[in-house]
CSV table of C-alpha atoms and ligand atoms in Angstrom, one decimal:
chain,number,residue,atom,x,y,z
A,1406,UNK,CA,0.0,0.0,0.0
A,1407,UNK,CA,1.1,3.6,-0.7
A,1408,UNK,CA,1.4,5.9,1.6
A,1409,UNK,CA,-2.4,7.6,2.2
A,1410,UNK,CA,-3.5,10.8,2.8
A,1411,UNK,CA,-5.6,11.7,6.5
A,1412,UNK,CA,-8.8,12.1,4.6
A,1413,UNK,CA,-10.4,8.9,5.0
A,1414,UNK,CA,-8.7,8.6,8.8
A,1415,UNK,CA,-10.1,11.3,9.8
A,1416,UNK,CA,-13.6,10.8,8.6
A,1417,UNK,CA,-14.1,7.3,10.5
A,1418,UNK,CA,-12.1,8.7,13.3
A,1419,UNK,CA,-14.5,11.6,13.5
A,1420,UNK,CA,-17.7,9.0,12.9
A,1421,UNK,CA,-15.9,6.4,15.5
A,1422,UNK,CA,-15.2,9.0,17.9
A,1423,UNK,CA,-11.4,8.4,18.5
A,1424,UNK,CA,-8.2,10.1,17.4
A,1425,UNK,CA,-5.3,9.5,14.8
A,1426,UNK,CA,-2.3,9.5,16.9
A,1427,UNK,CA,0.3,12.0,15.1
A,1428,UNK,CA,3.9,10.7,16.3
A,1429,UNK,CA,7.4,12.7,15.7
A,1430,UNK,CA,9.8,11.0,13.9
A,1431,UNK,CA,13.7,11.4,13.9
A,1432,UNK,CA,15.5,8.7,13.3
A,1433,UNK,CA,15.1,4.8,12.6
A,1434,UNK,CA,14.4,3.3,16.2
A,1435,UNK,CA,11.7,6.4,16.3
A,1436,UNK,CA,9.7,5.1,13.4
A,1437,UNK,CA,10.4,1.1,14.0
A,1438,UNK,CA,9.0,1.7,17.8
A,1439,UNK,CA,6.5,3.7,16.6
A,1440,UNK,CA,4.8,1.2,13.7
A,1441,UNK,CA,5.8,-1.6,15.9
A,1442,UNK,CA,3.1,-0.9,18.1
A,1443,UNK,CA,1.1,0.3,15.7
A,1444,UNK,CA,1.3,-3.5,14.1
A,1445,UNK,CA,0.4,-5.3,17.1
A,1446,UNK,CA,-2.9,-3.3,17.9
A,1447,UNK,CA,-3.6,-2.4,13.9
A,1448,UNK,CA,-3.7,1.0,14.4
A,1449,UNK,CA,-3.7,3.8,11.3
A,1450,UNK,CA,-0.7,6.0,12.1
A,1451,UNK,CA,0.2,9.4,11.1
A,1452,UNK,CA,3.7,10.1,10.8
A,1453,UNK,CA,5.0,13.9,11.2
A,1454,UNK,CA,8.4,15.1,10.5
A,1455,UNK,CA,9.3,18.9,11.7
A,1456,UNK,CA,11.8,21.1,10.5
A,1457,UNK,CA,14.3,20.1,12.9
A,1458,UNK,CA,14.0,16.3,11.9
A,1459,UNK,CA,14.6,17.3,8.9
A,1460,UNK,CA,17.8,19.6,9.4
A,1461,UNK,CA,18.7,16.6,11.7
A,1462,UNK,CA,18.0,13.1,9.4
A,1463,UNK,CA,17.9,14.5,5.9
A,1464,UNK,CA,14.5,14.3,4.3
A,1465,UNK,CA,15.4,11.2,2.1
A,1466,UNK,CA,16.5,9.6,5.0
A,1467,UNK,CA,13.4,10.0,6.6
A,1468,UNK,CA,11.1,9.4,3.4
A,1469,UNK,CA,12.8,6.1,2.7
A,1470,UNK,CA,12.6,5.1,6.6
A,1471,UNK,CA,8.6,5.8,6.3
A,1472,UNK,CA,8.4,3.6,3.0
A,1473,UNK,CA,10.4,0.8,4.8
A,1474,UNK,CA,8.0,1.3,7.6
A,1475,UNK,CA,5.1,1.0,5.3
A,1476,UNK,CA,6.4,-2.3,3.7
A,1477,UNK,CA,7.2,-3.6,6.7
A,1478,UNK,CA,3.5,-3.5,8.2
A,1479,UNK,CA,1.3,-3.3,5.7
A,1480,UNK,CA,-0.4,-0.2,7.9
A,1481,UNK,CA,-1.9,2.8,6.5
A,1482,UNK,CA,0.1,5.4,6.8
A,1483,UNK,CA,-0.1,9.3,6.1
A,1484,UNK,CA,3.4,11.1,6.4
A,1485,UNK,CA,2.6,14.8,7.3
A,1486,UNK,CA,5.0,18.0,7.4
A,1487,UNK,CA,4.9,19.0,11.2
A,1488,UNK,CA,4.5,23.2,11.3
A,1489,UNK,CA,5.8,24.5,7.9
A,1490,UNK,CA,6.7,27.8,8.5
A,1491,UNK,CA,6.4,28.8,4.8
A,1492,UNK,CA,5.3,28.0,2.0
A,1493,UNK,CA,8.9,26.6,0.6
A,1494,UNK,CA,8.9,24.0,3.3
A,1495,UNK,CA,5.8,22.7,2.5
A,1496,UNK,CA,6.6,22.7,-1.4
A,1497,UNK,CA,9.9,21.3,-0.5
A,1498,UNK,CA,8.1,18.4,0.8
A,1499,UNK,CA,4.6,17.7,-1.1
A,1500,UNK,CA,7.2,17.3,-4.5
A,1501,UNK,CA,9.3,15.0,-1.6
A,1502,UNK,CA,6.4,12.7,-1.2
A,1503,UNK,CA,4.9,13.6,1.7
A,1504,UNK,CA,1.0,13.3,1.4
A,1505,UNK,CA,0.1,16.1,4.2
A,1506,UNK,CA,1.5,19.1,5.3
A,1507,UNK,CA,0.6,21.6,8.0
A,1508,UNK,CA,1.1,25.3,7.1
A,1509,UNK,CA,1.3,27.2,10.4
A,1510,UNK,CA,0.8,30.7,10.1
A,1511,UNK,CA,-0.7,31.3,13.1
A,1512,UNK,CA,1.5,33.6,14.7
A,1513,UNK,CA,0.6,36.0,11.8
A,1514,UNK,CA,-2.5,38.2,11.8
A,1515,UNK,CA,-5.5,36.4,10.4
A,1516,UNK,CA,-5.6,37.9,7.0
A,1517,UNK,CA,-2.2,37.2,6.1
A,1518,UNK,CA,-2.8,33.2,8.1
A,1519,UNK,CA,-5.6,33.3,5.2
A,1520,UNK,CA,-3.1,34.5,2.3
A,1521,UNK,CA,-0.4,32.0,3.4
A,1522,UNK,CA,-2.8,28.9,3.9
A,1523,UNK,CA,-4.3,29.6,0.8
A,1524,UNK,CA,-1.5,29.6,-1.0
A,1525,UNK,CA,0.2,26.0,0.5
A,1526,UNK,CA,-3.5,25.2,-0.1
A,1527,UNK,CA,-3.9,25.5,-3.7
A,1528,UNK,CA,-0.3,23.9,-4.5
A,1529,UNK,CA,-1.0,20.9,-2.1
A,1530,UNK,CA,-4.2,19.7,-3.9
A,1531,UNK,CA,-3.2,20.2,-7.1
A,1532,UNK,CA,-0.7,17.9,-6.1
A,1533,UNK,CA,-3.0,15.5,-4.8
A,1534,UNK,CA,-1.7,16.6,-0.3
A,1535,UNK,CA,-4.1,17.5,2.1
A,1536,UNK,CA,-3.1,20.5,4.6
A,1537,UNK,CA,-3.4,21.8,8.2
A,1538,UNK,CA,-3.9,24.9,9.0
A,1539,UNK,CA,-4.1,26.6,12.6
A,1540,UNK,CA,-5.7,29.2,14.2
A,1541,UNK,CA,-4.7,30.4,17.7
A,1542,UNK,CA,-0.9,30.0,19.2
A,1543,UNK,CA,0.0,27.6,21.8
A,1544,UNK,CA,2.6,28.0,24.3
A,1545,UNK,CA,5.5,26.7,25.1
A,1546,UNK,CA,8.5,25.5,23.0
A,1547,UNK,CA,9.0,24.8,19.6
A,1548,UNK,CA,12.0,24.6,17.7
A,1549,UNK,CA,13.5,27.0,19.5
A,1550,UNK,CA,10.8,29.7,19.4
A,1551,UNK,CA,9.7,30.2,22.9
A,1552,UNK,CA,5.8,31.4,23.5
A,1553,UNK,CA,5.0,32.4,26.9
A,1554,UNK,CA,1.5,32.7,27.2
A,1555,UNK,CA,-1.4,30.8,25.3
A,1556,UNK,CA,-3.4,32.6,22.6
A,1557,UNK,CA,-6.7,30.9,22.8
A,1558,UNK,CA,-8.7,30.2,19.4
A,1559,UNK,CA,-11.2,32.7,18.9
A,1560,UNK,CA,-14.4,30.2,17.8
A,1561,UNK,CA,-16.0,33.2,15.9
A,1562,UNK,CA,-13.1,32.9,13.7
A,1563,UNK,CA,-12.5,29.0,12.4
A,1564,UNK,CA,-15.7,29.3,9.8
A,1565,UNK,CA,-14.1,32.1,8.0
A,1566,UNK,CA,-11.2,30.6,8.1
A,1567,UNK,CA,-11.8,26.6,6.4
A,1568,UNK,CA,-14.0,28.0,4.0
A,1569,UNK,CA,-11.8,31.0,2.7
A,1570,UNK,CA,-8.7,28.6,2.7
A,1571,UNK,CA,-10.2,25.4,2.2
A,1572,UNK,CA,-8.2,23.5,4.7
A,1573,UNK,CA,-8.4,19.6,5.2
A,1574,UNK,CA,-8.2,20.3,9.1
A,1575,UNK,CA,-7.5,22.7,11.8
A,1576,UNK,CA,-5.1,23.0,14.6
A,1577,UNK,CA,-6.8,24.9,17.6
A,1578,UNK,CA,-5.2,26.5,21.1
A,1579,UNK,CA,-7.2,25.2,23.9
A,1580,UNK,CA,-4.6,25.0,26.6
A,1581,UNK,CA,-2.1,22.3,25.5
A,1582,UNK,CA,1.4,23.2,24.9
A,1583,UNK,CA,4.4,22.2,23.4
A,1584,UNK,CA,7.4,20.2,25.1
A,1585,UNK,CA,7.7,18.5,29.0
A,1586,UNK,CA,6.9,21.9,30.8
A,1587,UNK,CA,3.0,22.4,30.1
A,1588,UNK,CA,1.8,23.3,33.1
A,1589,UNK,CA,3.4,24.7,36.8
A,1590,UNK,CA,4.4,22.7,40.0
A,1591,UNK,CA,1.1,22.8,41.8
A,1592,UNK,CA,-1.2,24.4,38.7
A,1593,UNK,CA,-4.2,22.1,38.1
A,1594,UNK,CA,-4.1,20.9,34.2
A,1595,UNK,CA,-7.3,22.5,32.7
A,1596,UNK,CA,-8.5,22.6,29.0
A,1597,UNK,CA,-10.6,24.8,27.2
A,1598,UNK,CA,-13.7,22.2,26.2
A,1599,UNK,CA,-16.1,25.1,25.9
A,1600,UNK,CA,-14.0,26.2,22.9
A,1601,UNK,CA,-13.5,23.2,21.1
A,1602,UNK,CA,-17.4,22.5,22.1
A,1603,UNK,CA,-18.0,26.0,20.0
A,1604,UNK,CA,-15.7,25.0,17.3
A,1605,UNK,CA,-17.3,22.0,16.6
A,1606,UNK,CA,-20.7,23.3,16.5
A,1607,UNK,CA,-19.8,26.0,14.0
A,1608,UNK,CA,-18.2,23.5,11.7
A,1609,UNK,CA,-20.0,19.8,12.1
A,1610,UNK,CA,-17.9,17.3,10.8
A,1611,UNK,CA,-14.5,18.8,10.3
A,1612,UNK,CA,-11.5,17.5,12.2
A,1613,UNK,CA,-9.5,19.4,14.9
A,1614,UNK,CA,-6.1,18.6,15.6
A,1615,UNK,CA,-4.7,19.1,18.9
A,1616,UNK,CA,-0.6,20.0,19.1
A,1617,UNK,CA,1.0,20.1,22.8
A,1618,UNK,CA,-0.5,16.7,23.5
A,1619,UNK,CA,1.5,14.7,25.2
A,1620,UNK,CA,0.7,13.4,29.1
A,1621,UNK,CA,4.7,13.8,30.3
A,1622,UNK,CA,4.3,10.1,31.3
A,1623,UNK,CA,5.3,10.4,35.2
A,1624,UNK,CA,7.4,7.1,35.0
A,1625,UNK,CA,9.6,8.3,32.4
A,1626,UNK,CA,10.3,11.2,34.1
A,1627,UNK,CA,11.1,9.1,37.8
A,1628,UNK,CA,13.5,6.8,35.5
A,1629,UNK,CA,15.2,9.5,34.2
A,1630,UNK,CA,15.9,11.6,37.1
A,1631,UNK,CA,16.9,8.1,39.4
A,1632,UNK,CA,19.4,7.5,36.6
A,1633,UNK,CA,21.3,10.6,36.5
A,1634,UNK,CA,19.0,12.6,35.2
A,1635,UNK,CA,18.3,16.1,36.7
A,1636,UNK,CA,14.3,17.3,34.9
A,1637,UNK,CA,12.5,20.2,36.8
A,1638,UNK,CA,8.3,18.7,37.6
A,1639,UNK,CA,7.4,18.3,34.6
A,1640,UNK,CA,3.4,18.1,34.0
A,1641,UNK,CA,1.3,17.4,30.8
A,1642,UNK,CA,-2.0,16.9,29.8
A,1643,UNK,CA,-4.1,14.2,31.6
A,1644,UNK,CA,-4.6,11.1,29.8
A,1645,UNK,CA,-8.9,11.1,30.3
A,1646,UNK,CA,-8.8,14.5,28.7
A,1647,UNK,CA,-7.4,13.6,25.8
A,1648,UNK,CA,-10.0,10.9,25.7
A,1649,UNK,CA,-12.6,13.2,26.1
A,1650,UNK,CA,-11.3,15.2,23.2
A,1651,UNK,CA,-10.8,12.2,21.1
A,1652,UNK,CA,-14.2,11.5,21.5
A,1653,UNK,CA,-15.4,15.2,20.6
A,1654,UNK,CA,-14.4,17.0,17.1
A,1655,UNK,CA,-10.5,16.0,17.6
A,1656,UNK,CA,-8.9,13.6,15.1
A,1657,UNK,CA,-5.4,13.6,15.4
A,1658,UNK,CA,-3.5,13.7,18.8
A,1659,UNK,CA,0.2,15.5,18.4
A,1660,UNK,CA,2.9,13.5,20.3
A,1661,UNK,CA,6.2,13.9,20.5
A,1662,UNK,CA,7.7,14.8,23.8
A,1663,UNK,CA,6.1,11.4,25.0
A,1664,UNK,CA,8.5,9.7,22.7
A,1665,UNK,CA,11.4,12.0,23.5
A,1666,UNK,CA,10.9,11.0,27.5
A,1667,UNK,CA,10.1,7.3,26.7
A,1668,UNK,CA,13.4,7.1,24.3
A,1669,UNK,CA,15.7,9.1,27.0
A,1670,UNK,CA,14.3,7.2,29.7
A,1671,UNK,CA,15.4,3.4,28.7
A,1672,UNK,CA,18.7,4.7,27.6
A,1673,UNK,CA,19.3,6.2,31.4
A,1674,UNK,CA,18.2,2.8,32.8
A,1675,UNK,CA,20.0,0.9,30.2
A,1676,UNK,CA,23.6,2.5,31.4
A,1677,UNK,CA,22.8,3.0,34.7
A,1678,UNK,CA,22.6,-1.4,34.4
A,1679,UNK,CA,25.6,-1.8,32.0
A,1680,UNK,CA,27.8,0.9,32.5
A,1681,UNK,CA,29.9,-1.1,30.4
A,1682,UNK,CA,28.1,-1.3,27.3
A,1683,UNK,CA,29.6,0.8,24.5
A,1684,UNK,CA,27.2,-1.2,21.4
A,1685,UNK,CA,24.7,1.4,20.4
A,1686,UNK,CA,22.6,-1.5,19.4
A,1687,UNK,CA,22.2,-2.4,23.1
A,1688,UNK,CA,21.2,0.7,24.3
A,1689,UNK,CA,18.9,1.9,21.5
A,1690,UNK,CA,16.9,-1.8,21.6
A,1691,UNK,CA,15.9,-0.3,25.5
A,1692,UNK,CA,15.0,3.3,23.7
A,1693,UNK,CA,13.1,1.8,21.0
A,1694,UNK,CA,11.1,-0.9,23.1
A,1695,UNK,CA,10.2,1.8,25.3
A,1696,UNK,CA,8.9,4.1,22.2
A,1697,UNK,CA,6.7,0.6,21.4
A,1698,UNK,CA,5.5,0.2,25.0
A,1699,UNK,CA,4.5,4.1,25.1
A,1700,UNK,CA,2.5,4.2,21.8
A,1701,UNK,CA,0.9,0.9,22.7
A,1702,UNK,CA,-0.3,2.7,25.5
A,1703,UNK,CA,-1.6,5.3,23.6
A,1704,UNK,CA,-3.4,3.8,20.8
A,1705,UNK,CA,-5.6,1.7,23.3
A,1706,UNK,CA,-5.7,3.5,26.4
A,1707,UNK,CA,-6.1,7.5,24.9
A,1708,UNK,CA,-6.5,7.5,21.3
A,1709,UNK,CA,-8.8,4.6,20.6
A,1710,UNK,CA,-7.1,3.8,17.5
A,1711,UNK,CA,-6.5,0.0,17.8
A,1712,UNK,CA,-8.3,-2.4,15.4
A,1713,UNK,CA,-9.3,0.7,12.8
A,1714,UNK,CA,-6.5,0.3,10.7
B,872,G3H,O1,5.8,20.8,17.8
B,872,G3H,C1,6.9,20.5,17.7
B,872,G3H,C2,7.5,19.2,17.7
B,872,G3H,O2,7.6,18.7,19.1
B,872,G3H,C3,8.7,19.0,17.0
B,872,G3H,O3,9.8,19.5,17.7
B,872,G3H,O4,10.9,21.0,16.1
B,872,G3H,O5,12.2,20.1,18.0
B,872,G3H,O6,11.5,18.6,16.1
B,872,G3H,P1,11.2,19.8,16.9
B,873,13P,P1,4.2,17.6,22.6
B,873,13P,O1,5.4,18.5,22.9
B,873,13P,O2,3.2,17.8,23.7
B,873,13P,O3,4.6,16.2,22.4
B,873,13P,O4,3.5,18.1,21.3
B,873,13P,C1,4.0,17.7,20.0
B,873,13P,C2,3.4,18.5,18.9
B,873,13P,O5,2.5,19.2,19.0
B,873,13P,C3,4.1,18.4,17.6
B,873,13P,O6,3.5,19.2,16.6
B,874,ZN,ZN1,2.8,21.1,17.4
């Protein structure tokens, strides 16, 4: 099977009332952990590559590691273009084979977000790609750009929005964030379901995707500070809220600093056992079978995912 668009995923996902989950990808362990798990619980994947992972892995590398993936399993799989800041990047990678791509212009003002999307808009499906869009920033850290505060998604806008840039789906600031940091030592997680409520009553049917969406597994964060590791509390977003979400107007699930902790956290153990070992085989078997465990977890415990593929 080729690699597949999100259309069809998200429409049963959106009927069924669970989510896509939307996993980072950075290097070969990453993506074999990742559609391991997938495999065992038949899952539908989305696979997103940022602008870092592809400064960091080349984007060949990274294309050819997603086509052994999809040989490998049989799975569908949709490889999507995590935040394109411009429209380059995202022309850069629907001519590289990618088969979504998520413009993110929403740190502009909303007509130029509209200009912008538009424009990655009318290139992508000409070319057969489907697109994100987003409306409203999130906090926290992304490749390197550092957003203090969140700026919620304004409900009276999205409307305007899909229909004068035709979008295929819409990234929306409740009160997730990106990275391990998402909320403070003693703050009580809270979301924002009366805006995604509103959003999905002014556009029935349309999938939301929700960035900053990782829970910051607890366990991963205990292993890595008992092995030498030294992370301030780190909090993320409760597991039942995601479910509640999946179950609303959201489709895909972004996850990445999950996998980041899970990896980091087997390593740590793995030395702190064999502080002899020196074979990076060893080691990354413990990071990669804790990247399967993790998204195991997540396709049947949050997302819903398993048997849909
Ligand atoms: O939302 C951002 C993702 O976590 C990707 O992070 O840009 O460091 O690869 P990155
Ligand atoms: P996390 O940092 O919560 O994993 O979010 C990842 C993300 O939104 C990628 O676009
Ligand atoms: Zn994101």
């Amino acid at each position: 099977m080729p690699l597949v668009t999100s259309t069809e995923m998200f429409q049963k996902a959106y009927k069924g009332g669970y989510a896509i989950g939307a996993f980072n990808v950075n290097n070969m362990e990453i993506v074999q952990g990742i559609t391991e798990a997938a495999k065992e619980v038949n899952a539908p994947l989305i696979l997103q590559v940022s602008a870092g992972a592809r400064k960091y892995a080349k984007h060949v590398y990274l294309m050819k590691l997603v086509e052994a993936a999809l040989e490998d399993t049989g799975l569908p799989i949709c490889l999507h273009l995590d935040h394109g800041a411009d429209f380059e990047v995202c022309k850069s990678c629907v001519d590289g084979g990618f088969t979504s791509v998520m413009i993110d212009g929403s740190h502009h003002p909303f007509e130029e977000n509209v200009a912008l999307t538009k424009q990655v808009v009318d290139y992508a499906h000409a070319h057969g790609v489907v697109v994100e869009g987003e409306l409203g920033q999130l906090a926290g850290i992304e490749d390197d750009v550092n957003v203090a505060a969140h700026s919620y998604t304004d409900p009276a806008q999205v409307q305007e929005f899909v229909e004068r840039t035709g979008v295929d789906s819409l990234a929306i600031a409740i009160g997730t964030s990106h990275g391990a940091y998402k909320f403070k030592p003693g703050q009580k997680p809270a979301l924002r379901f009366d805006i995604l409520t509103e959003v999905q009553n002014r556009l029935p049917g349309f999938p939301i995707v929700l960035h900053g969406a990782s829970s910051v597994i607890p366990e991963y964060v205990q292993t890595i500070n008992e092995y030498g590791g030294n992370m301030p509390d780190a909090i993320g977003i409760p597991e039942d809220m995601l479910r509640q979400a999946a179950g609303m107007a959201v489709c895909k699930i972004n996850i990445d600093s999950d996998l980041r902790l899970a990896m980091t956290a087997g390593i740590r153990r793995h030395f702190a056992e064999h502080p002899d070992h020196f074979d990076p085989r060893q080691y990354l078997t413990d990071g990669r079978d804790n990247i399967r465990d993790l998204v195991k977890r997540k396709i049947v415990n949050v997302l819903g995912s398993d048997g849909k593929a």
